[in-house]
Short mmCIF file of C-alpha atoms (C1' of nucleotides) in Angstrom, two decimals:
data_model
loop_
_atom_site.label_atom_id
_atom_site.label_comp_id
_atom_site.label_asym_id
_atom_site.label_seq_id
_atom_site.Cartn_x
_atom_site.Cartn_y
_atom_site.Cartn_z
CA MET A 1 4.32 24.10 14.44
CA LYS A 2 6.39 21.28 15.87
CA ALA A 3 10.04 21.12 15.02
CA GLN A 4 9.47 17.65 13.63
CA GLU A 5 6.79 18.88 11.28
CA LEU A 6 9.04 21.74 10.19
CA LYS A 7 11.79 19.24 9.54
CA LYS A 8 9.49 17.13 7.42
CA GLN A 9 8.14 20.13 5.56
CA SER A 10 11.64 21.32 4.84
CA SER A 11 12.56 17.91 3.38
CA VAL A 12 9.41 17.70 1.29
CA GLU A 13 9.87 21.22 -0.04
CA ARG A 14 13.46 20.56 -0.99
CA ILE A 15 12.42 17.35 -2.73
CA LEU A 16 9.66 19.09 -4.69
CA SER A 17 11.91 21.97 -5.66
CA ALA A 18 14.68 19.65 -6.82
CA ALA A 19 12.19 17.46 -8.67
CA LEU A 20 10.71 20.45 -10.52
CA GLU A 21 14.13 21.54 -11.70
CA ILE A 22 15.13 18.10 -12.85
CA PHE A 23 11.83 17.22 -14.49
CA ALA A 24 12.00 20.56 -16.32
CA ASP A 25 15.56 19.88 -17.43
CA SER A 26 15.32 16.21 -18.38
CA GLY A 27 11.66 15.28 -18.62
CA PHE A 28 9.91 12.47 -16.80
CA GLU A 29 11.87 9.62 -18.41
CA GLY A 30 15.20 11.39 -18.38
CA ALA A 31 14.97 12.46 -14.76
CA ARG A 32 16.85 10.31 -12.26
CA ILE A 33 15.54 9.71 -8.73
CA ASP A 34 19.06 9.57 -7.39
CA GLU A 35 19.79 12.95 -8.95
CA ILE A 36 16.64 14.48 -7.47
CA ALA A 37 17.61 13.10 -4.05
CA ALA A 38 21.13 14.43 -4.37
CA ARG A 39 19.93 17.89 -5.35
CA ALA A 40 17.42 17.91 -2.47
CA ALA A 41 20.21 16.72 -0.16
CA VAL A 42 18.09 13.81 1.09
CA ASN A 43 18.36 10.04 1.01
CA LYS A 44 16.31 8.83 -1.92
CA ALA A 45 14.21 6.52 0.27
CA MET A 46 12.70 9.69 1.71
CA ILE A 47 11.14 10.50 -1.63
CA TYR A 48 9.24 7.21 -1.51
CA TYR A 49 8.39 7.64 2.16
CA HIS A 50 7.07 11.20 1.96
CA ILE A 51 5.61 11.34 -1.56
CA GLY A 52 5.68 8.08 -3.48
CA ASP A 53 7.23 6.69 -6.60
CA LYS A 54 8.54 8.65 -9.56
CA ARG A 55 5.17 9.05 -11.20
CA ALA A 56 3.53 10.25 -7.98
CA LEU A 57 6.34 12.76 -7.55
CA TYR A 58 5.86 14.03 -11.09
CA ALA A 59 2.11 14.37 -10.69
CA ARG A 60 2.63 16.28 -7.47
CA VAL A 61 5.09 18.65 -9.12
CA LEU A 62 2.76 19.31 -12.04
CA HIS A 63 -0.15 19.86 -9.68
CA ASP A 64 1.85 22.44 -7.73
CA VAL A 65 2.92 24.24 -10.87
CA PHE A 66 -0.51 24.32 -12.49
CA SER A 67 -2.18 25.11 -9.25
CA ASP A 68 -4.92 27.72 -9.73
CA THR A 69 -3.65 28.85 -13.13
CA ALA A 70 -7.02 28.45 -14.81
CA THR A 71 -8.94 29.85 -11.86
CA ARG A 72 -6.83 32.94 -11.63
CA LEU A 73 -6.99 33.52 -15.35
CA THR A 74 -10.75 33.18 -15.62
CA GLN A 75 -11.25 35.46 -12.61
CA ARG A 76 -8.89 38.07 -13.98
CA VAL A 77 -10.60 38.03 -17.37
CA ALA A 78 -14.03 38.22 -15.73
CA ARG A 79 -13.04 41.44 -14.02
CA ALA A 80 -12.23 43.16 -17.32
CA GLN A 81 -15.05 44.96 -19.10
CA THR A 82 -14.31 45.21 -22.81
CA PRO A 83 -13.09 42.48 -25.19
CA VAL A 84 -9.78 44.28 -25.65
CA LYS A 85 -9.30 44.51 -21.91
CA LYS A 86 -10.30 40.89 -21.51
CA LEU A 87 -7.79 39.86 -24.11
CA LYS A 88 -5.08 41.84 -22.35
CA ALA A 89 -6.10 40.32 -19.02
CA TYR A 90 -5.81 36.85 -20.54
CA ILE A 91 -2.39 37.52 -22.07
CA ARG A 92 -1.09 39.12 -18.89
CA SER A 93 -2.40 36.30 -16.78
CA MET A 94 -0.58 33.76 -18.94
CA ALA A 95 2.55 35.90 -18.69
CA ALA A 96 2.19 36.10 -14.90
CA THR A 97 1.87 32.33 -14.72
CA PHE A 98 5.14 31.89 -16.58
CA GLU A 99 6.75 34.62 -14.53
CA GLN A 100 5.76 32.85 -11.34
CA HIS A 101 6.68 29.41 -12.70
CA PRO A 102 9.67 29.85 -15.00
CA LEU A 103 10.14 26.09 -15.19
CA LEU A 104 6.66 25.55 -16.56
CA PRO A 105 7.52 26.28 -20.23
CA PRO A 106 9.99 23.40 -20.63
CA ILE A 107 7.63 21.04 -18.84
CA LEU A 108 4.72 22.09 -21.06
CA MET A 109 6.82 21.68 -24.17
CA ARG A 110 7.94 18.18 -23.25
CA GLU A 111 4.43 17.14 -22.27
CA PHE A 112 3.02 18.45 -25.52
CA ALA A 113 5.80 16.67 -27.40
CA SER A 114 4.77 13.45 -25.61
CA GLY A 115 1.07 13.83 -26.23
CA GLY A 116 0.52 14.86 -22.62
CA ARG A 117 0.67 11.27 -21.43
CA ASN A 118 1.98 12.31 -18.05
CA PHE A 119 -0.53 15.09 -17.48
CA PRO A 120 -2.89 14.67 -14.56
CA GLU A 121 -6.61 14.89 -15.37
CA THR A 122 -6.97 18.18 -13.54
CA VAL A 123 -4.49 19.80 -15.93
CA ALA A 124 -6.54 18.68 -18.92
CA GLU A 125 -9.67 20.18 -17.37
CA ASP A 126 -7.86 23.42 -16.63
CA MET A 127 -6.81 23.67 -20.27
CA LEU A 128 -10.43 23.36 -21.32
CA ARG A 129 -11.44 26.15 -18.97
CA ILE A 130 -8.73 28.39 -20.37
CA LEU A 131 -9.79 27.60 -23.94
CA ASP A 132 -13.40 28.34 -23.04
CA THR A 133 -12.31 31.70 -21.72
CA VAL A 134 -10.33 32.52 -24.86
CA SER A 135 -13.23 31.39 -27.01
CA SER A 136 -15.59 33.65 -25.12
CA ILE A 137 -13.27 36.66 -25.46
CA VAL A 138 -12.81 36.17 -29.18
CA LYS A 139 -16.50 35.61 -29.86
CA GLN A 140 -17.56 38.65 -27.86
CA GLY A 141 -14.97 40.77 -29.60
CA HIS A 142 -16.05 39.56 -33.01
CA LYS A 143 -19.70 40.18 -32.16
CA LYS A 144 -18.90 43.75 -31.14
CA LYS A 145 -16.85 44.16 -34.32
CA VAL A 146 -13.70 44.83 -32.36
CA PHE A 147 -11.88 41.64 -33.41
CA ILE A 148 -11.64 39.82 -36.69
CA HIS A 149 -12.77 36.23 -36.81
CA VAL A 150 -10.02 34.01 -35.49
CA HIS A 151 -10.07 30.44 -34.25
CA PRO A 152 -9.64 30.73 -30.47
CA LEU A 153 -7.37 27.70 -30.44
CA VAL A 154 -4.98 29.20 -32.96
CA LEU A 155 -4.88 32.39 -30.95
CA HIS A 156 -4.25 30.57 -27.70
CA LEU A 157 -1.50 28.43 -29.19
CA MET A 158 0.05 31.56 -30.64
CA VAL A 159 0.13 33.21 -27.23
CA VAL A 160 1.33 30.18 -25.28
CA GLY A 161 3.67 29.07 -28.06
CA THR A 162 5.35 32.43 -28.34
CA MET A 163 5.74 32.88 -24.59
CA THR A 164 7.07 29.43 -23.88
CA TYR A 165 9.46 29.62 -26.83
CA ILE A 166 10.80 32.97 -25.71
CA ARG A 167 11.51 31.53 -22.30
CA SER A 168 12.66 28.04 -23.19
CA THR A 169 14.95 28.88 -26.09
CA ARG A 170 17.17 31.24 -24.14
CA PRO A 171 19.89 28.61 -23.40
CA VAL A 172 19.94 27.61 -27.05
CA ARG A 173 20.16 31.23 -28.10
CA GLN A 174 22.99 31.82 -25.63
CA ARG A 175 24.80 29.04 -27.44
CA LEU A 176 24.21 30.77 -30.75
CA VAL A 177 25.85 33.91 -29.35
CA ASP A 178 28.92 31.81 -28.58
CA ILE A 179 29.01 30.95 -32.29
CA ALA A 180 28.42 34.38 -33.74
CA GLU A 181 27.69 37.72 -32.13
CA LYS A 182 24.09 38.13 -33.21
CA GLU A 183 20.89 39.66 -31.91
CA VAL A 184 19.55 36.41 -30.56
CA LEU A 185 19.31 37.44 -26.95
CA LEU A 186 16.62 39.79 -25.83
CA PRO A 187 17.67 42.40 -23.29
CA GLU A 188 18.51 40.51 -20.09
CA SER A 189 16.21 42.34 -17.73
CA GLU A 190 13.40 41.98 -20.19
CA ASP A 191 13.44 38.34 -21.09
CA GLY A 192 10.74 37.92 -18.52
CA SER A 193 8.47 40.83 -19.18
CA ALA A 194 9.24 43.15 -22.08
CA PRO A 195 9.03 40.46 -24.77
CA LEU A 196 5.67 39.65 -23.27
CA ALA A 197 4.68 43.27 -23.87
CA ASP A 198 5.73 42.63 -27.47
CA VAL A 199 3.55 39.54 -27.55
CA GLU A 200 0.57 41.51 -26.28
CA LYS A 201 1.13 44.25 -28.84
CA LEU A 202 1.58 41.82 -31.73
CA VAL A 203 -1.42 39.71 -30.76
CA LEU A 204 -3.66 42.75 -30.43
CA ARG A 205 -2.52 44.04 -33.82
CA ALA A 206 -3.12 40.57 -35.30
CA ILE A 207 -6.77 40.37 -34.35
CA LYS A 208 -8.02 43.91 -33.86
CA ARG A 209 -10.12 45.32 -36.68
CA MET B 1 23.09 -1.47 -57.15
CA LYS B 2 24.10 -4.77 -55.58
CA ALA B 3 21.50 -6.70 -53.67
CA GLN B 4 23.70 -6.60 -50.62
CA GLU B 5 23.90 -2.84 -50.71
CA LEU B 6 20.14 -2.64 -51.14
CA LYS B 7 19.73 -4.93 -48.16
CA LYS B 8 21.99 -2.73 -46.05
CA GLN B 9 20.29 0.44 -47.21
CA SER B 10 16.93 -1.01 -46.37
CA SER B 11 18.09 -1.85 -42.84
CA VAL B 12 19.65 1.56 -42.31
CA GLU B 13 16.55 3.32 -43.58
CA ARG B 14 14.30 1.31 -41.33
CA ILE B 15 16.58 2.04 -38.37
CA LEU B 16 16.60 5.80 -39.08
CA SER B 17 12.87 5.91 -39.59
CA ALA B 18 12.20 4.00 -36.36
CA ALA B 19 14.71 6.14 -34.49
CA LEU B 20 13.07 9.36 -35.68
CA GLU B 21 9.68 8.22 -34.46
CA ILE B 22 10.96 7.11 -31.10
CA PHE B 23 13.19 10.10 -30.48
CA ALA B 24 10.23 12.34 -31.37
CA ASP B 25 7.98 10.43 -29.01
CA SER B 26 10.28 9.96 -26.04
CA GLY B 27 13.24 12.26 -26.45
CA PHE B 28 16.90 11.28 -26.43
CA GLU B 29 17.01 10.04 -22.82
CA GLY B 30 13.59 8.42 -22.93
CA ALA B 31 14.23 6.53 -26.15
CA ARG B 32 15.24 2.90 -25.82
CA ILE B 33 17.69 1.28 -28.25
CA ASP B 34 15.89 -2.03 -27.91
CA GLU B 35 12.61 -0.35 -28.84
CA ILE B 36 14.15 1.33 -31.87
CA ALA B 37 15.57 -2.01 -32.99
CA ALA B 38 12.22 -3.72 -32.48
CA ARG B 39 10.40 -1.10 -34.48
CA ALA B 40 12.96 -1.30 -37.26
CA ALA B 41 12.70 -5.09 -37.13
CA VAL B 42 16.45 -5.48 -36.75
CA ASN B 43 18.77 -6.87 -34.14
CA LYS B 44 20.02 -3.99 -32.02
CA ALA B 45 23.66 -4.78 -32.70
CA MET B 46 22.99 -3.65 -36.24
CA ILE B 47 22.40 -0.13 -35.02
CA TYR B 48 25.90 -0.05 -33.56
CA TYR B 49 27.38 -1.76 -36.62
CA HIS B 50 25.80 0.47 -39.27
CA ILE B 51 25.52 3.82 -37.46
CA GLY B 52 27.05 3.92 -34.00
CA ASP B 53 25.94 4.48 -30.44
CA LYS B 54 22.77 6.20 -29.28
CA ARG B 55 24.21 9.69 -29.55
CA ALA B 56 25.53 9.07 -33.07
CA LEU B 57 22.12 7.74 -34.09
CA TYR B 58 20.40 10.82 -32.69
CA ALA B 59 22.81 13.21 -34.39
CA ARG B 60 22.23 11.38 -37.67
CA VAL B 61 18.46 11.61 -37.30
CA LEU B 62 18.61 15.33 -36.52
CA HIS B 63 20.94 15.92 -39.43
CA ASP B 64 18.54 14.18 -41.80
CA VAL B 65 15.59 16.15 -40.52
CA PHE B 66 17.28 19.54 -40.57
CA SER B 67 18.92 18.82 -43.86
CA ASP B 68 18.79 21.88 -46.12
CA THR B 69 16.09 23.64 -44.09
CA ALA B 70 18.03 26.86 -43.78
CA THR B 71 19.33 26.71 -47.34
CA ARG B 72 15.92 26.21 -48.84
CA LEU B 73 14.42 28.95 -46.73
CA THR B 74 17.08 31.54 -47.57
CA GLN B 75 16.85 30.69 -51.26
CA ARG B 76 13.08 30.92 -51.28
CA VAL B 77 13.14 34.26 -49.49
CA ALA B 78 15.83 35.58 -51.85
CA ARG B 79 13.56 34.91 -54.84
CA ALA B 80 10.81 37.12 -53.42
CA GLN B 81 10.87 40.82 -54.30
CA THR B 82 9.01 42.80 -51.69
CA PRO B 83 9.26 42.59 -47.89
CA VAL B 84 5.69 41.29 -47.65
CA LYS B 85 6.43 38.60 -50.23
CA LYS B 86 9.67 37.76 -48.45
CA LEU B 87 7.82 37.43 -45.16
CA LYS B 88 5.27 35.14 -46.79
CA ALA B 89 8.07 33.12 -48.37
CA TYR B 90 9.70 32.71 -44.98
CA ILE B 91 6.49 31.65 -43.26
CA ARG B 92 5.58 29.23 -46.06
CA SER B 93 9.04 27.75 -46.07
CA MET B 94 8.83 27.07 -42.34
CA ALA B 95 5.40 25.54 -42.89
CA ALA B 96 6.74 23.38 -45.72
CA THR B 97 9.54 22.16 -43.48
CA PHE B 98 7.07 21.04 -40.85
CA GLU B 99 4.82 19.56 -43.51
CA GLN B 100 7.71 17.52 -44.85
CA HIS B 101 8.98 16.61 -41.38
CA PRO B 102 5.95 16.26 -39.10
CA LEU B 103 8.12 14.77 -36.36
CA LEU B 104 10.34 17.81 -36.23
CA PRO B 105 8.09 19.89 -33.91
CA PRO B 106 8.25 17.51 -30.94
CA ILE B 107 11.98 17.10 -31.40
CA LEU B 108 12.48 20.85 -31.52
CA MET B 109 10.35 21.35 -28.45
CA ARG B 110 12.27 18.79 -26.41
CA GLU B 111 15.60 20.14 -27.54
CA PHE B 112 14.60 23.68 -26.65
CA ALA B 113 13.36 22.43 -23.28
CA SER B 114 16.77 20.83 -22.76
CA GLY B 115 18.77 23.86 -23.78
CA GLY B 116 19.59 22.19 -27.09
CA ARG B 117 22.30 20.11 -25.49
CA ASN B 118 21.86 17.36 -28.06
CA PHE B 119 21.84 19.65 -31.10
CA PRO B 120 24.64 19.16 -33.60
CA GLU B 121 26.70 22.26 -34.40
CA THR B 122 25.31 22.45 -37.94
CA VAL B 123 21.81 22.90 -36.55
CA ALA B 124 22.93 25.84 -34.45
CA GLU B 125 24.52 27.44 -37.50
CA ASP B 126 21.38 26.87 -39.54
CA MET B 127 19.32 28.62 -36.88
CA LEU B 128 21.60 31.62 -37.12
CA ARG B 129 21.16 31.75 -40.88
CA ILE B 130 17.40 31.62 -40.50
CA LEU B 131 17.47 34.37 -37.89
CA ASP B 132 19.65 36.47 -40.16
CA THR B 133 17.11 36.07 -42.93
CA VAL B 134 14.22 37.06 -40.68
CA SER B 135 16.20 40.02 -39.40
CA SER B 136 16.88 41.18 -42.94
CA ILE B 137 13.19 40.87 -43.94
CA VAL B 138 12.01 42.82 -40.91
CA LYS B 139 14.61 45.54 -41.31
CA GLN B 140 13.94 46.01 -45.02
CA GLY B 141 10.21 46.15 -44.37
CA HIS B 142 10.64 48.68 -41.62
CA LYS B 143 12.94 50.78 -43.76
CA LYS B 144 10.36 50.82 -46.55
CA LYS B 145 7.67 51.67 -43.97
CA VAL B 146 5.76 48.49 -44.70
CA PHE B 147 6.33 46.87 -41.32
CA ILE B 148 6.33 48.23 -37.80
CA HIS B 149 9.45 47.80 -35.76
CA VAL B 150 9.55 44.33 -34.30
CA HIS B 151 12.37 42.30 -32.83
CA PRO B 152 13.13 39.64 -35.44
CA LEU B 153 13.67 37.04 -32.75
CA VAL B 154 10.23 37.61 -31.23
CA LEU B 155 8.69 37.34 -34.67
CA HIS B 156 10.54 34.15 -35.49
CA LEU B 157 9.66 32.53 -32.17
CA MET B 158 6.05 33.54 -32.72
CA VAL B 159 6.02 31.82 -36.11
CA VAL B 160 7.88 28.67 -35.05
CA GLY B 161 6.19 28.55 -31.67
CA THR B 162 2.70 28.77 -33.12
CA MET B 163 3.37 26.21 -35.86
CA THR B 164 5.02 23.67 -33.63
CA TYR B 165 2.36 24.05 -30.96
CA ILE B 166 -0.42 23.57 -33.48
CA ARG B 167 1.20 20.36 -34.63
CA SER B 168 2.47 18.97 -31.36
CA THR B 169 -0.55 19.64 -29.18
CA ARG B 170 -2.96 17.68 -31.37
CA PRO B 171 -2.79 14.46 -29.24
CA VAL B 172 -3.36 16.47 -26.08
CA ARG B 173 -6.27 18.26 -27.68
CA GLN B 174 -7.73 14.96 -28.82
CA ARG B 175 -7.67 13.93 -25.19
CA LEU B 176 -9.51 17.12 -24.25
CA VAL B 177 -12.24 16.19 -26.75
CA ASP B 178 -12.62 12.90 -24.88
CA ILE B 179 -13.31 14.97 -21.76
CA ALA B 180 -15.69 17.50 -23.24
CA GLU B 181 -16.96 18.09 -26.75
CA LYS B 182 -15.18 21.35 -27.47
CA GLU B 183 -13.65 23.19 -30.39
CA VAL B 184 -10.15 22.08 -29.62
CA LEU B 185 -9.48 20.23 -32.83
CA LEU B 186 -8.90 22.14 -35.98
CA PRO B 187 -10.52 20.69 -39.09
CA GLU B 188 -8.79 17.41 -39.79
CA SER B 189 -7.72 18.06 -43.36
CA GLU B 190 -6.45 21.43 -42.29
CA ASP B 191 -4.29 20.67 -39.32
CA GLY B 192 -1.40 20.65 -41.69
CA SER B 193 -2.03 23.63 -43.85
CA ALA B 194 -5.05 25.82 -43.14
CA PRO B 195 -3.96 26.79 -39.65
CA LEU B 196 -0.69 27.79 -41.23
CA ALA B 197 -2.68 30.11 -43.49
CA ASP B 198 -4.11 31.51 -40.27
CA VAL B 199 -0.61 31.94 -38.91
CA GLU B 200 0.45 33.80 -42.03
CA LYS B 201 -2.59 36.06 -41.90
CA LEU B 202 -2.22 36.79 -38.19
CA VAL B 203 1.52 37.44 -38.45
CA LEU B 204 1.07 39.78 -41.39
CA ARG B 205 -1.62 41.69 -39.57
CA ALA B 206 0.58 41.85 -36.49
CA ILE B 207 3.47 43.62 -38.17
CA LYS B 208 2.09 45.37 -41.24
CA ARG B 209 1.66 49.09 -40.93
"C1'" DG C 1 32.96 -25.43 -54.62
"C1'" DT C 2 35.74 -22.33 -51.88
"C1'" DT C 3 37.03 -18.00 -50.04
"C1'" DT C 4 36.06 -13.53 -48.55
"C1'" DA C 5 33.90 -9.57 -46.84
"C1'" DG C 6 29.88 -7.68 -45.18
"C1'" DT C 7 25.55 -8.32 -42.57
"C1'" DT C 8 23.01 -10.23 -38.96
"C1'" DT C 9 22.30 -12.65 -34.62
"C1'" DA C 10 21.97 -14.66 -29.79
"C1'" DA C 11 24.09 -14.20 -25.87
"C1'" DC C 12 26.50 -11.61 -23.00
"C1'" DT C 13 28.60 -7.70 -19.82
"C1'" DA C 14 28.75 -3.81 -16.89
"C1'" DA C 15 26.51 -0.10 -15.34
"C1'" DA C 16 22.50 2.33 -14.32
"C1'" DT C 17 18.02 2.62 -12.37
"C1'" DA C 18 13.61 2.58 -9.58
"C1'" DG C 19 12.17 0.97 -5.65
"C1'" DT C 20 12.50 -1.58 -0.88
"C1'" DT C 21 13.84 -2.77 3.80
"C1'" DA C 22 15.46 -3.24 8.38
"C1'" DA C 23 17.71 -0.55 11.43
"C1'" DA C 24 19.30 3.75 13.38
"C1'" DC C 25 18.13 8.23 14.72
"C1'" DC C 26 15.33 11.94 16.66
"C1'" DA C 27 11.74 14.62 18.82
"C1'" DT C 28 8.05 14.29 21.84
"C1'" DA C 29 4.98 12.39 25.41
"C1'" DG C 30 4.65 10.36 29.70
"C1'" DC D 1 14.77 8.07 31.81
"C1'" DT D 2 11.84 5.26 28.82
"C1'" DA D 3 8.60 4.40 25.24
"C1'" DT D 4 6.72 5.71 20.97
"C1'" DG D 5 5.96 7.27 16.43
"C1'" DG D 6 7.90 9.61 12.73
"C1'" DT D 7 12.06 10.59 9.94
"C1'" DT D 8 16.20 9.26 7.92
"C1'" DT D 9 19.73 6.08 6.35
"C1'" DA D 10 22.92 2.47 4.25
"C1'" DA D 11 22.52 -1.40 2.01
"C1'" DC D 12 20.15 -4.02 -0.82
"C1'" DT D 13 17.20 -6.19 -4.90
"C1'" DA D 14 15.46 -6.86 -9.35
"C1'" DT D 15 15.11 -5.00 -13.55
"C1'" DT D 16 16.43 -2.20 -17.25
"C1'" DT D 17 19.66 -0.34 -20.29
"C1'" DA D 18 23.48 0.74 -23.59
"C1'" DG D 19 26.81 -1.40 -25.70
"C1'" DT D 20 29.87 -5.60 -27.16
"C1'" DT D 21 31.33 -10.00 -29.08
"C1'" DA D 22 32.04 -14.27 -31.27
"C1'" DA D 23 29.74 -16.90 -34.35
"C1'" DA D 24 26.45 -17.78 -37.99
"C1'" DC D 25 24.67 -16.35 -42.24
"C1'" DT D 26 24.69 -14.41 -46.94
"C1'" DA D 27 26.00 -12.67 -51.35
"C1'" DA D 28 29.57 -12.11 -54.47
"C1'" DA D 29 34.18 -13.02 -56.44
"C1'" DC D 30 37.24 -16.37 -58.05
#
DNA sequence: GTTTAGTTTAACTAAATAGTTAAACCATAG
DNA sequence: CTATGGTTTAACTATTTAGTTAAACTAAAC
């Protein structure tokens, strides 16, 4: 690859990385283009030159973060044989997504709080595919008398809600520790994975017959 | 009460109500003082005169919304006798809070996404009291061999996460319906309460021995 | 009717903000 | 070395935004 292309790619990657962090931290409206440029160590005109305006930048960031989430989840679930295994595959796939994109939870939360008005269309379609998958798992499991009857949406929101809250509330909880020494932090090395094992265990117990 | 005081109170109430809606919809940074004033049908200088700057307004709104949440929850739980009844009391009290303050979920989600940097100190203290209560319920239940061992924080985030997601994702889900006729809306009359019955049932099943 | 204190307003200020532009710079081709 | 196209930059523009102020208005006290 030409040095010039590498140079461009480096700039674009730094811009996207900085944008993701700042959109996650401040939301679309609260994010400042100058701040993104400063964090990417580029002149802000480069953002407009390489990517586009603020909204185009945001859409690009969301696209990158959501990229293949639904596809990977549905494929992983398809490979599992039994409803219980499918459910575990679904939960683990969601957990892997958040593991790979730790800044996704705050972005999801803000978008949900805003009615998803900044979501690209592809993200909406991906959500439908994921819900279809969850619906299929739950219905199969109920049919085989392995799961109780549960609304797939409630189950999905329980899984996503719990995982994103565990991840996103950590700074707030750290603040609580500064107020009073309390069990509000989960073990450091586990905030990414072990609580998600808890989530899997609790969810399975919730719906298994 | 004097007519002048009534007039003032009316203005202040309209300002606070408009501010709550707009802070819920756009967050602290995304909210516009001119928009809040327009919605309250007041000149924006009145906001500064009666309440203060943007941050003071936000703190006031949060204070009003969080008002007594922790107190009412701890009192309600204290009145229950058994761990199972205490757990139900806790879940129902959270549900009642969100029922009474439907704009609280999006505000909570944004604040958590922002590390709670705009939370007043009293809110942080209230969260600790709530977590203490949940911890006590879970420990008593485990001691009496009614509940499995579960980290109280994970349980609490599961309850709050599920409830706030159910409430806050409704506009996004409505948009999904516009894309494809799918079961992504919960029954209209139930979006406030029946899913919360589901949450109670699922949570109980998750941790009961 | 006058005075007073509180409420409300139009107009304003200073700073912040997204976005643009012409020019400088740089790597590559010839 | 020169020309070219792409990248980067400093400076800029227009608009938005939070916050302020002096004056007008209003209700109540005297």
